[in-house]
């Protein structure tokens, strides 16, 4: 029996892509132009967050022979980009690497603070305190524990706990997190736990390659992308999103275009356009008046009568039938607003129509599954019906692409600045080419949708085989057209945009990449070995830093 993976919600949300299927028909597989690079996309759960962070800490600790807190300070400064950190080390040297991150060049494992006298005056509270109640940071500055603690509490409550600087004037050194933890926990253990949580979450919030899943309510997972950060990913909770801007998966729209489109659809900008076209301000009270009859003599609720043509009061001297230059300018503004409104409606209607089609076609999921189940239970046949599910997934993906291609076209060929380096002649040619590709894709998608709605459970075997070939051929054609549309956008259109660098997530024939879970196995015995089917794992013992990242399912300790 052919089963659909994923929940019903995956196909009821028009902004969601569909899931990867396990097997293709042999003929269709030849046309599969891209494969998801799942190995570079990991899902980090609450359980694996600590191990994922330590994976990066271990590298820096080994290269620079640093304590864990110093390695963390460096990584937070360089946003957990180990490659960038090592590049600065090679180009500028260790001293400048430390200085930029707020670590003194004397900070190393063998640092010993200077011996203090029995009584020390704290220059913050101007009190003499015993040396036992004074803490010296690695930068050499010392203050009483009470002042340090108050300083740390304020910074933690302000959300600055990841990089708490020394209290000494103009000292840029970062305070030792272990000393922060000891002093704060003595006063407020809950706040110390909050401090540790902030340090742990820094791996996500300060790391450009790791981002929280934007699901609502939040699923608690984060996604790490090791290769191209311009991609669309899917979390284990089913949320599909653009890793670059964290909004819903929106290619072939660029992130900037999608942001503008959402704002345009959300705010009242089009309401203003509508009012400009369909209303006139009263010359007396200046309230907007809409004409609801054929007479061009209108009257406001303030009882003021005025001419609908020119908007002026009706009196004995009124005459707007004669041509005036000023009136032509007014009419030009109105016509321009009307044209822009009609243009927006054109693209929005087609964008929305494909989303509506997606909602309706999503019901085919259960219908097709029921048909296949009935055929397998009632008719002895050797026909493999995976081609139906493959075709359905192709339909879902292409619908999404078609829908988002209309907001792209609205901005690309409009006056919003995305084509400011094109001449009108070049824009017209490229718009025609783009719309030709869009029209071809649309025609084939509609054809595939129509075929998949057929009652193949009532067909003879010859008719089923004919339908199978049609679905496989159409799926391959649609896949090729989608790829060409992305290439046209990326190579021929977005390259003209100079004031920023808009890019789109690459076309993935199999759909949005699914993040593979970063599995953590914690064992007490280093020699213990476990198996895990096809998942990446980070295994560690209680003896840090015995952490090993493995690409296969064989879990061992290094």
GROMACS .gro file of C-alpha atoms in nm, residues 5-442:
model
  438
    5UNK     CA    1   0.391   1.079   0.495
    6UNK     CA    2   0.316   1.386   0.699
    7UNK     CA    3   0.002   1.515   0.861
    8UNK     CA    4  -0.308   1.655   0.701
    9UNK     CA    5  -0.202   2.001   0.812
   10UNK     CA    6   0.097   1.983   0.578
   11UNK     CA    7  -0.141   2.009   0.285
   12UNK     CA    8  -0.403   2.241   0.425
   13UNK     CA    9  -0.158   2.527   0.475
   14UNK     CA   10  -0.104   2.695   0.136
   15UNK     CA   11   0.229   2.832   0.250
   16UNK     CA   12   0.372   2.491   0.330
   17UNK     CA   13   0.564   2.285   0.083
   18UNK     CA   14   0.502   1.912   0.069
   19UNK     CA   15   0.714   1.634   0.207
   20UNK     CA   16   0.974   1.427   0.030
   21UNK     CA   17   0.860   1.091  -0.088
   22UNK     CA   18   1.064   0.780  -0.038
   23UNK     CA   19   1.071   0.641  -0.388
   24UNK     CA   20   1.030   0.766  -0.743
   25UNK     CA   21   0.913   0.585  -1.047
   26UNK     CA   22   1.224   0.475  -1.239
   27UNK     CA   23   1.139   0.688  -1.542
   28UNK     CA   24   1.058   0.993  -1.334
   29UNK     CA   25   1.377   0.962  -1.129
   30UNK     CA   26   1.587   1.038  -1.437
   31UNK     CA   27   1.437   1.385  -1.444
   32UNK     CA   28   1.509   1.457  -1.078
   33UNK     CA   29   1.744   1.750  -1.118
   34UNK     CA   30   1.833   1.814  -0.755
   35UNK     CA   31   1.861   1.634  -0.426
   36UNK     CA   32   1.813   1.786  -0.082
   37UNK     CA   33   2.144   1.830   0.096
   38UNK     CA   34   2.006   1.706   0.427
   39UNK     CA   35   2.351   1.633   0.571
   40UNK     CA   36   2.420   2.006   0.603
   41UNK     CA   37   2.091   2.085   0.781
   42UNK     CA   38   2.052   1.973   1.143
   43UNK     CA   39   1.770   2.013   1.391
   44UNK     CA   40   1.891   2.096   1.742
   45UNK     CA   41   1.656   2.001   2.025
   46UNK     CA   42   1.676   2.103   2.389
   47UNK     CA   43   1.855   1.777   2.461
   48UNK     CA   44   2.121   1.824   2.191
   49UNK     CA   45   2.183   2.198   2.236
   50UNK     CA   46   2.459   2.158   2.493
   51UNK     CA   47   2.644   1.898   2.285
   52UNK     CA   48   2.609   2.108   1.968
   53UNK     CA   49   2.760   2.406   2.149
   54UNK     CA   50   3.044   2.198   2.291
   55UNK     CA   51   3.126   2.071   1.946
   56UNK     CA   52   3.238   2.423   1.854
   57UNK     CA   53   3.393   2.492   2.194
   58UNK     CA   54   3.610   2.182   2.166
   59UNK     CA   55   3.769   2.299   1.840
   60UNK     CA   56   3.865   2.638   1.980
   61UNK     CA   57   3.985   2.493   2.311
   62UNK     CA   58   4.211   2.248   2.132
   63UNK     CA   59   4.358   2.499   1.887
   64UNK     CA   60   4.422   2.779   2.140
   65UNK     CA   61   4.462   2.574   2.461
   66UNK     CA   62   4.198   2.783   2.636
   67UNK     CA   63   3.955   2.729   2.918
   68UNK     CA   64   3.597   2.667   2.818
   69UNK     CA   65   3.474   3.011   2.933
   70UNK     CA   66   3.745   3.188   2.733
   71UNK     CA   67   3.666   2.983   2.424
   72UNK     CA   68   3.299   3.072   2.467
   73UNK     CA   69   3.382   3.443   2.495
   74UNK     CA   70   3.573   3.425   2.167
   75UNK     CA   71   3.297   3.234   1.992
   76UNK     CA   72   3.024   3.471   2.113
   77UNK     CA   73   3.225   3.767   1.981
   78UNK     CA   74   3.271   3.597   1.642
   79UNK     CA   75   2.908   3.479   1.641
   80UNK     CA   76   3.007   3.113   1.676
   81UNK     CA   77   3.181   3.118   1.339
   82UNK     CA   78   3.484   2.899   1.405
   83UNK     CA   79   3.621   2.946   1.053
   84UNK     CA   80   3.615   3.325   1.088
   85UNK     CA   81   3.779   3.302   1.430
   86UNK     CA   82   4.061   3.087   1.293
   87UNK     CA   83   4.104   3.322   0.996
   88UNK     CA   84   4.154   3.619   1.232
   89UNK     CA   85   4.400   3.410   1.432
   90UNK     CA   86   4.610   3.340   1.122
   91UNK     CA   87   4.590   3.693   0.980
   92UNK     CA   88   4.623   3.904   1.297
   93UNK     CA   89   4.770   3.677   1.560
   94UNK     CA   90   4.657   3.560   1.901
   95UNK     CA   91   4.698   3.891   2.087
   96UNK     CA   92   4.473   4.088   1.853
   97UNK     CA   93   4.226   3.799   1.837
   98UNK     CA   94   4.192   3.814   2.216
   99UNK     CA   95   4.182   4.194   2.231
  100UNK     CA   96   3.898   4.223   1.980
  101UNK     CA   97   3.690   3.976   2.181
  102UNK     CA   98   3.758   4.141   2.518
  103UNK     CA   99   4.013   3.887   2.638
  104UNK     CA  100   4.349   4.008   2.766
  105UNK     CA  101   4.657   3.854   2.613
  106UNK     CA  102   4.756   3.736   2.962
  107UNK     CA  103   4.440   3.528   2.988
  108UNK     CA  104   4.542   3.166   2.984
  109UNK     CA  105   4.507   2.860   3.201
  110UNK     CA  106   4.806   2.946   3.421
  111UNK     CA  107   4.702   3.303   3.506
  112UNK     CA  108   4.744   3.376   3.880
  113UNK     CA  109   4.604   3.703   4.025
  114UNK     CA  110   4.839   3.926   4.221
  115UNK     CA  111   4.853   3.875   4.597
  116UNK     CA  112   4.633   4.129   4.778
  117UNK     CA  113   4.687   4.275   5.126
  118UNK     CA  114   4.465   4.154   5.411
  119UNK     CA  115   4.237   4.461   5.380
  120UNK     CA  116   4.146   4.613   5.044
  121UNK     CA  117   3.952   4.927   4.960
  122UNK     CA  118   3.688   4.876   4.689
  123UNK     CA  119   3.690   5.185   4.467
  124UNK     CA  120   3.321   5.134   4.380
  125UNK     CA  121   3.165   5.141   4.726
  126UNK     CA  122   3.471   5.311   4.892
  127UNK     CA  123   3.472   5.053   5.169
  128UNK     CA  124   3.759   4.858   5.324
  129UNK     CA  125   3.684   4.488   5.295
  130UNK     CA  126   3.887   4.171   5.376
  131UNK     CA  127   4.084   4.025   5.088
  132UNK     CA  128   3.876   3.707   5.118
  133UNK     CA  129   3.571   3.910   5.013
  134UNK     CA  130   3.738   4.051   4.700
  135UNK     CA  131   3.736   3.892   4.353
  136UNK     CA  132   4.002   3.962   4.091
  137UNK     CA  133   3.918   3.912   3.724
  138UNK     CA  134   4.165   3.790   3.464
  139UNK     CA  135   4.228   4.148   3.353
  140UNK     CA  136   4.380   4.216   3.698
  141UNK     CA  137   4.106   4.447   3.829
  142UNK     CA  138   3.947   4.367   4.162
  143UNK     CA  139   3.642   4.484   4.355
  144UNK     CA  140   3.447   4.359   4.653
  145UNK     CA  141   3.215   4.064   4.600
  146UNK     CA  142   2.909   4.269   4.688
  147UNK     CA  143   2.976   4.527   4.413
  148UNK     CA  144   3.062   4.256   4.163
  149UNK     CA  145   2.738   4.073   4.245
  150UNK     CA  146   2.523   4.383   4.203
  151UNK     CA  147   2.694   4.456   3.873
  152UNK     CA  148   2.633   4.102   3.747
  153UNK     CA  149   2.268   4.100   3.858
  154UNK     CA  150   2.198   4.425   3.673
  155UNK     CA  151   2.362   4.299   3.355
  156UNK     CA  152   2.183   3.963   3.363
  157UNK     CA  153   1.846   4.129   3.416
  158UNK     CA  154   1.923   4.362   3.126
  159UNK     CA  155   1.992   4.063   2.902
  160UNK     CA  156   2.365   4.139   2.868
  161UNK     CA  157   2.489   3.830   3.049
  162UNK     CA  158   2.676   3.688   2.749
  163UNK     CA  159   2.943   3.957   2.755
  164UNK     CA  160   2.959   4.118   3.100
  165UNK     CA  161   3.250   4.361   3.101
  166UNK     CA  162   3.474   4.457   3.391
  167UNK     CA  163   3.359   4.748   3.610
  168UNK     CA  164   3.693   4.928   3.576
  169UNK     CA  165   3.663   5.248   3.371
  170UNK     CA  166   3.740   5.189   3.000
  171UNK     CA  167   3.830   4.825   3.062
  172UNK     CA  168   3.691   4.613   2.780
  173UNK     CA  169   3.774   4.276   2.935
  174UNK     CA  170   3.497   4.017   2.965
  175UNK     CA  171   3.438   3.883   3.315
  176UNK     CA  172   3.511   3.517   3.389
  177UNK     CA  173   3.178   3.333   3.362
  178UNK     CA  174   3.275   3.088   3.638
  179UNK     CA  175   3.329   3.375   3.884
  180UNK     CA  176   3.004   3.537   3.770
  181UNK     CA  177   2.821   3.212   3.834
  182UNK     CA  178   2.969   3.165   4.184
  183UNK     CA  179   2.891   3.519   4.301
  184UNK     CA  180   2.540   3.534   4.157
  185UNK     CA  181   2.437   3.187   4.279
  186UNK     CA  182   2.530   3.285   4.635
  187UNK     CA  183   2.276   3.569   4.615
  188UNK     CA  184   2.013   3.430   4.377
  189UNK     CA  185   2.039   3.067   4.252
  190UNK     CA  186   1.750   3.120   4.007
  191UNK     CA  187   1.930   3.412   3.846
  192UNK     CA  188   2.244   3.200   3.816
  193UNK     CA  189   2.039   2.939   3.627
  194UNK     CA  190   1.912   3.217   3.402
  195UNK     CA  191   2.272   3.321   3.340
  196UNK     CA  192   2.365   2.966   3.238
  197UNK     CA  193   2.061   2.946   3.010
  198UNK     CA  194   2.160   3.269   2.836
  199UNK     CA  195   2.510   3.134   2.776
  200UNK     CA  196   2.366   2.813   2.635
  201UNK     CA  197   2.115   2.989   2.412
  202UNK     CA  198   2.390   3.216   2.282
  203UNK     CA  199   2.484   2.929   2.051
  204UNK     CA  200   2.154   2.990   1.872
  205UNK     CA  201   2.084   3.359   1.914
  206UNK     CA  202   2.437   3.482   1.834
  207UNK     CA  203   2.505   3.226   1.563
  208UNK     CA  204   2.420   3.324   1.206
  209UNK     CA  205   2.419   2.958   1.104
  210UNK     CA  206   2.170   2.852   1.373
  211UNK     CA  207   1.818   2.993   1.412
  212UNK     CA  208   1.513   2.911   1.618
  213UNK     CA  209   1.228   2.745   1.436
  214UNK     CA  210   0.964   3.021   1.389
  215UNK     CA  211   0.671   2.789   1.467
  216UNK     CA  212   0.385   2.928   1.677
  217UNK     CA  213   0.352   2.800   1.943
  218UNK     CA  214   0.726   2.747   1.953
  219UNK     CA  215   0.832   2.384   1.921
  220UNK     CA  216   1.158   2.442   2.110
  221UNK     CA  217   1.379   2.334   1.819
  222UNK     CA  218   1.652   2.521   1.633
  223UNK     CA  219   1.791   2.460   1.284
  224UNK     CA  220   2.160   2.468   1.193
  225UNK     CA  221   2.267   2.513   0.830
  226UNK     CA  222   2.634   2.439   0.771
  227UNK     CA  223   2.652   2.523   0.400
  228UNK     CA  224   2.438   2.772   0.208
  229UNK     CA  225   2.237   2.986   0.450
  230UNK     CA  226   2.009   3.100   0.166
  231UNK     CA  227   1.777   2.801   0.169
  232UNK     CA  228   1.435   2.681   0.275
  233UNK     CA  229   1.417   2.421   0.549
  234UNK     CA  230   1.165   2.210   0.734
  235UNK     CA  231   1.172   2.143   1.107
  236UNK     CA  232   1.056   1.816   1.261
  237UNK     CA  233   0.743   1.997   1.380
  238UNK     CA  234   0.644   2.042   1.014
  239UNK     CA  235   0.717   2.416   0.998
  240UNK     CA  236   0.871   2.514   0.665
  241UNK     CA  237   1.045   2.848   0.645
  242UNK     CA  238   1.309   3.058   0.473
  243UNK     CA  239   1.628   3.027   0.678
  244UNK     CA  240   1.740   3.374   0.569
  245UNK     CA  241   1.440   3.580   0.686
  246UNK     CA  242   1.247   3.323   0.900
  247UNK     CA  243   0.922   3.389   0.716
  248UNK     CA  244   0.733   3.116   0.536
  249UNK     CA  245   0.905   2.948   0.241
  250UNK     CA  246   0.852   3.200  -0.039
  251UNK     CA  247   1.083   3.125  -0.332
  252UNK     CA  248   1.102   3.226  -0.613
  253UNK     CA  249   1.038   3.558  -0.435
  254UNK     CA  250   1.344   3.717  -0.279
  255UNK     CA  251   1.323   3.794   0.092
  256UNK     CA  252   1.290   4.169   0.028
  257UNK     CA  253   1.015   4.122  -0.229
  258UNK     CA  254   0.824   3.890   0.003
  259UNK     CA  255   0.852   4.136   0.291
  260UNK     CA  256   0.718   4.417   0.074
  261UNK     CA  257   0.439   4.199  -0.062
  262UNK     CA  258   0.325   4.089   0.284
  263UNK     CA  259   0.325   4.447   0.403
  264UNK     CA  260   0.131   4.558   0.098
  265UNK     CA  261  -0.130   4.288   0.150
  266UNK     CA  262  -0.146   4.353   0.524
  267UNK     CA  263  -0.165   4.730   0.558
  268UNK     CA  264  -0.414   4.972   0.415
  269UNK     CA  265  -0.206   5.098   0.123
  270UNK     CA  266  -0.454   4.962  -0.129
  271UNK     CA  267  -0.742   5.109   0.065
  272UNK     CA  268  -0.579   5.448   0.012
  273UNK     CA  269  -0.550   5.375  -0.358
  274UNK     CA  270  -0.917   5.276  -0.371
  275UNK     CA  271  -1.023   5.593  -0.194
  276UNK     CA  272  -0.812   5.799  -0.434
  277UNK     CA  273  -0.993   5.648  -0.731
  278UNK     CA  274  -1.350   5.625  -0.595
  279UNK     CA  275  -1.389   5.918  -0.355
  280UNK     CA  276  -1.355   6.299  -0.354
  281UNK     CA  277  -1.301   6.531  -0.056
  282UNK     CA  278  -1.581   6.769   0.030
  283UNK     CA  279  -1.466   7.131  -0.034
  284UNK     CA  280  -1.639   7.237   0.290
  285UNK     CA  281  -1.561   6.979   0.563
  286UNK     CA  282  -1.299   6.783   0.367
  287UNK     CA  283  -1.457   6.448   0.444
  288UNK     CA  284  -1.434   6.183   0.171
  289UNK     CA  285  -1.750   6.137  -0.033
  290UNK     CA  286  -1.834   5.838  -0.253
  291UNK     CA  287  -2.077   5.879  -0.541
  292UNK     CA  288  -2.362   5.626  -0.521
  293UNK     CA  289  -2.570   5.744  -0.816
  294UNK     CA  290  -2.544   5.860  -1.175
  295UNK     CA  291  -2.576   6.230  -1.101
  296UNK     CA  292  -2.246   6.416  -1.092
  297UNK     CA  293  -2.389   6.673  -0.855
  298UNK     CA  294  -2.310   6.522  -0.516
  299UNK     CA  295  -2.387   6.638  -0.167
  300UNK     CA  296  -2.188   6.575   0.150
  301UNK     CA  297  -2.347   6.498   0.488
  302UNK     CA  298  -2.261   6.855   0.583
  303UNK     CA  299  -2.514   6.958   0.311
  304UNK     CA  300  -2.245   7.105   0.089
  305UNK     CA  301  -2.306   7.031  -0.282
  306UNK     CA  302  -2.011   7.006  -0.519
  307UNK     CA  303  -1.920   6.884  -0.866
  308UNK     CA  304  -1.792   6.525  -0.890
  309UNK     CA  305  -1.579   6.607  -1.194
  310UNK     CA  306  -1.370   6.887  -1.049
  311UNK     CA  307  -1.449   6.870  -0.675
  312UNK     CA  308  -1.542   7.238  -0.657
  313UNK     CA  309  -1.849   7.398  -0.499
  314UNK     CA  310  -2.156   7.439  -0.716
  315UNK     CA  311  -2.240   7.805  -0.756
  316UNK     CA  312  -2.352   8.036  -1.031
  317UNK     CA  313  -2.000   8.079  -1.166
  318UNK     CA  314  -1.915   7.711  -1.167
  319UNK     CA  315  -1.803   7.575  -1.504
  320UNK     CA  316  -1.560   7.285  -1.538
  321UNK     CA  317  -1.641   7.181  -1.893
  322UNK     CA  318  -1.362   7.392  -2.032
  323UNK     CA  319  -1.016   7.232  -2.055
  324UNK     CA  320  -0.763   7.357  -1.802
  325UNK     CA  321  -0.401   7.245  -1.762
  326UNK     CA  322  -0.435   7.207  -1.384
  327UNK     CA  323  -0.733   6.975  -1.421
  328UNK     CA  324  -0.535   6.753  -1.658
  329UNK     CA  325  -0.270   6.711  -1.390
  330UNK     CA  326  -0.533   6.610  -1.133
  331UNK     CA  327  -0.681   6.358  -1.371
  332UNK     CA  328  -0.332   6.221  -1.445
  333UNK     CA  329  -0.276   6.152  -1.074
  334UNK     CA  330  -0.613   5.982  -1.046
  335UNK     CA  331  -0.552   5.769  -1.355
  336UNK     CA  332  -0.209   5.671  -1.227
  337UNK     CA  333  -0.355   5.559  -0.894
  338UNK     CA  334  -0.627   5.370  -1.075
  339UNK     CA  335  -0.375   5.196  -1.302
  340UNK     CA  336  -0.159   5.094  -1.005
  341UNK     CA  337  -0.463   4.960  -0.823
  342UNK     CA  338  -0.568   4.751  -1.124
  343UNK     CA  339  -0.213   4.620  -1.162
  344UNK     CA  340  -0.200   4.514  -0.798
  345UNK     CA  341  -0.540   4.343  -0.828
  346UNK     CA  342  -0.419   4.153  -1.136
  347UNK     CA  343  -0.118   4.002  -0.958
  348UNK     CA  344  -0.290   3.952  -0.625
  349UNK     CA  345  -0.584   3.768  -0.782
  350UNK     CA  346  -0.355   3.519  -0.953
  351UNK     CA  347  -0.138   3.478  -0.644
  352UNK     CA  348  -0.449   3.407  -0.438
  353UNK     CA  349  -0.607   3.183  -0.703
  354UNK     CA  350  -0.315   2.939  -0.693
  355UNK     CA  351  -0.325   2.932  -0.314
  356UNK     CA  352  -0.696   2.857  -0.330
  357UNK     CA  353  -0.629   2.582  -0.583
  358UNK     CA  354  -0.369   2.441  -0.348
  359UNK     CA  355  -0.626   2.422  -0.069
  360UNK     CA  356  -0.875   2.244  -0.291
  361UNK     CA  357  -0.617   2.006  -0.437
  362UNK     CA  358  -0.489   1.920  -0.089
  363UNK     CA  359  -0.813   1.727  -0.042
  364UNK     CA  360  -0.690   1.490  -0.313
  365UNK     CA  361  -0.447   1.346  -0.061
  366UNK     CA  362  -0.710   1.155   0.132
  367UNK     CA  363  -0.916   1.081  -0.178
  368UNK     CA  364  -0.623   0.924  -0.363
  369UNK     CA  365  -0.519   0.726  -0.058
  370UNK     CA  366  -0.870   0.586  -0.028
  371UNK     CA  367  -0.874   0.490  -0.396
  372UNK     CA  368  -0.540   0.312  -0.372
  373UNK     CA  369  -0.645   0.129  -0.056
  374UNK     CA  370  -0.967   0.015  -0.221
  375UNK     CA  371  -0.781  -0.110  -0.530
  376UNK     CA  372  -0.530  -0.305  -0.322
  377UNK     CA  373  -0.800  -0.463  -0.110
  378UNK     CA  374  -1.052  -0.553  -0.380
  379UNK     CA  375  -0.855  -0.607  -0.700
  380UNK     CA  376  -0.559  -0.842  -0.741
  381UNK     CA  377  -0.317  -0.625  -0.936
  382UNK     CA  378   0.057  -0.579  -0.963
  383UNK     CA  379   0.030  -0.210  -1.053
  384UNK     CA  380   0.249   0.016  -0.840
  385UNK     CA  381   0.057   0.335  -0.765
  386UNK     CA  382   0.349   0.540  -0.633
  387UNK     CA  383   0.338   0.743  -0.954
  388UNK     CA  384   0.008   0.891  -0.831
  389UNK     CA  385   0.158   1.016  -0.506
  390UNK     CA  386   0.470   1.139  -0.687
  391UNK     CA  387   0.251   1.337  -0.927
  392UNK     CA  388   0.049   1.479  -0.640
  393UNK     CA  389   0.360   1.600  -0.460
  394UNK     CA  390   0.483   1.758  -0.784
  395UNK     CA  391   0.147   1.935  -0.816
  396UNK     CA  392   0.173   2.075  -0.463
  397UNK     CA  393   0.526   2.206  -0.517
  398UNK     CA  394   0.455   2.364  -0.851
  399UNK     CA  395   0.140   2.533  -0.717
  400UNK     CA  396   0.345   2.699  -0.447
  401UNK     CA  397   0.607   2.814  -0.698
  402UNK     CA  398   0.342   2.951  -0.933
  403UNK     CA  399   0.170   3.137  -0.652
  404UNK     CA  400   0.488   3.311  -0.534
  405UNK     CA  401   0.598   3.389  -0.889
  406UNK     CA  402   0.324   3.655  -0.911
  407UNK     CA  403   0.449   3.873  -0.621
  408UNK     CA  404   0.795   3.841  -0.777
  409UNK     CA  405   0.665   3.963  -1.114
  410UNK     CA  406   0.473   4.248  -0.947
  411UNK     CA  407   0.793   4.396  -0.805
  412UNK     CA  408   1.036   4.289  -1.074
  413UNK     CA  409   0.847   4.457  -1.356
  414UNK     CA  410   0.698   4.745  -1.159
  415UNK     CA  411   0.833   5.081  -1.050
  416UNK     CA  412   0.964   4.976  -0.708
  417UNK     CA  413   1.333   4.996  -0.802
  418UNK     CA  414   1.406   4.630  -0.869
  419UNK     CA  415   1.475   4.696  -1.236
  420UNK     CA  416   1.639   5.037  -1.215
  421UNK     CA  417   1.925   4.932  -1.444
  422UNK     CA  418   1.697   4.806  -1.722
  423UNK     CA  419   1.582   5.018  -2.008
  424UNK     CA  420   1.212   5.000  -2.089
  425UNK     CA  421   1.296   4.795  -2.397
  426UNK     CA  422   1.499   4.544  -2.193
  427UNK     CA  423   1.228   4.523  -1.928
  428UNK     CA  424   0.957   4.454  -2.186
  429UNK     CA  425   1.163   4.176  -2.346
  430UNK     CA  426   1.248   4.011  -2.015
  431UNK     CA  427   0.892   4.043  -1.890
  432UNK     CA  428   0.762   3.872  -2.203
  433UNK     CA  429   1.013   3.590  -2.167
  434UNK     CA  430   0.932   3.546  -1.799
  435UNK     CA  431   0.557   3.546  -1.861
  436UNK     CA  432   0.598   3.292  -2.142
  437UNK     CA  433   0.775   3.057  -1.900
  438UNK     CA  434   0.519   3.128  -1.631
  439UNK     CA  435   0.235   3.056  -1.876
  440UNK     CA  436   0.390   2.726  -1.988
  441UNK     CA  437   0.430   2.614  -1.628
  442UNK     CA  438   0.075   2.720  -1.547
   0.00000   0.00000   0.00000
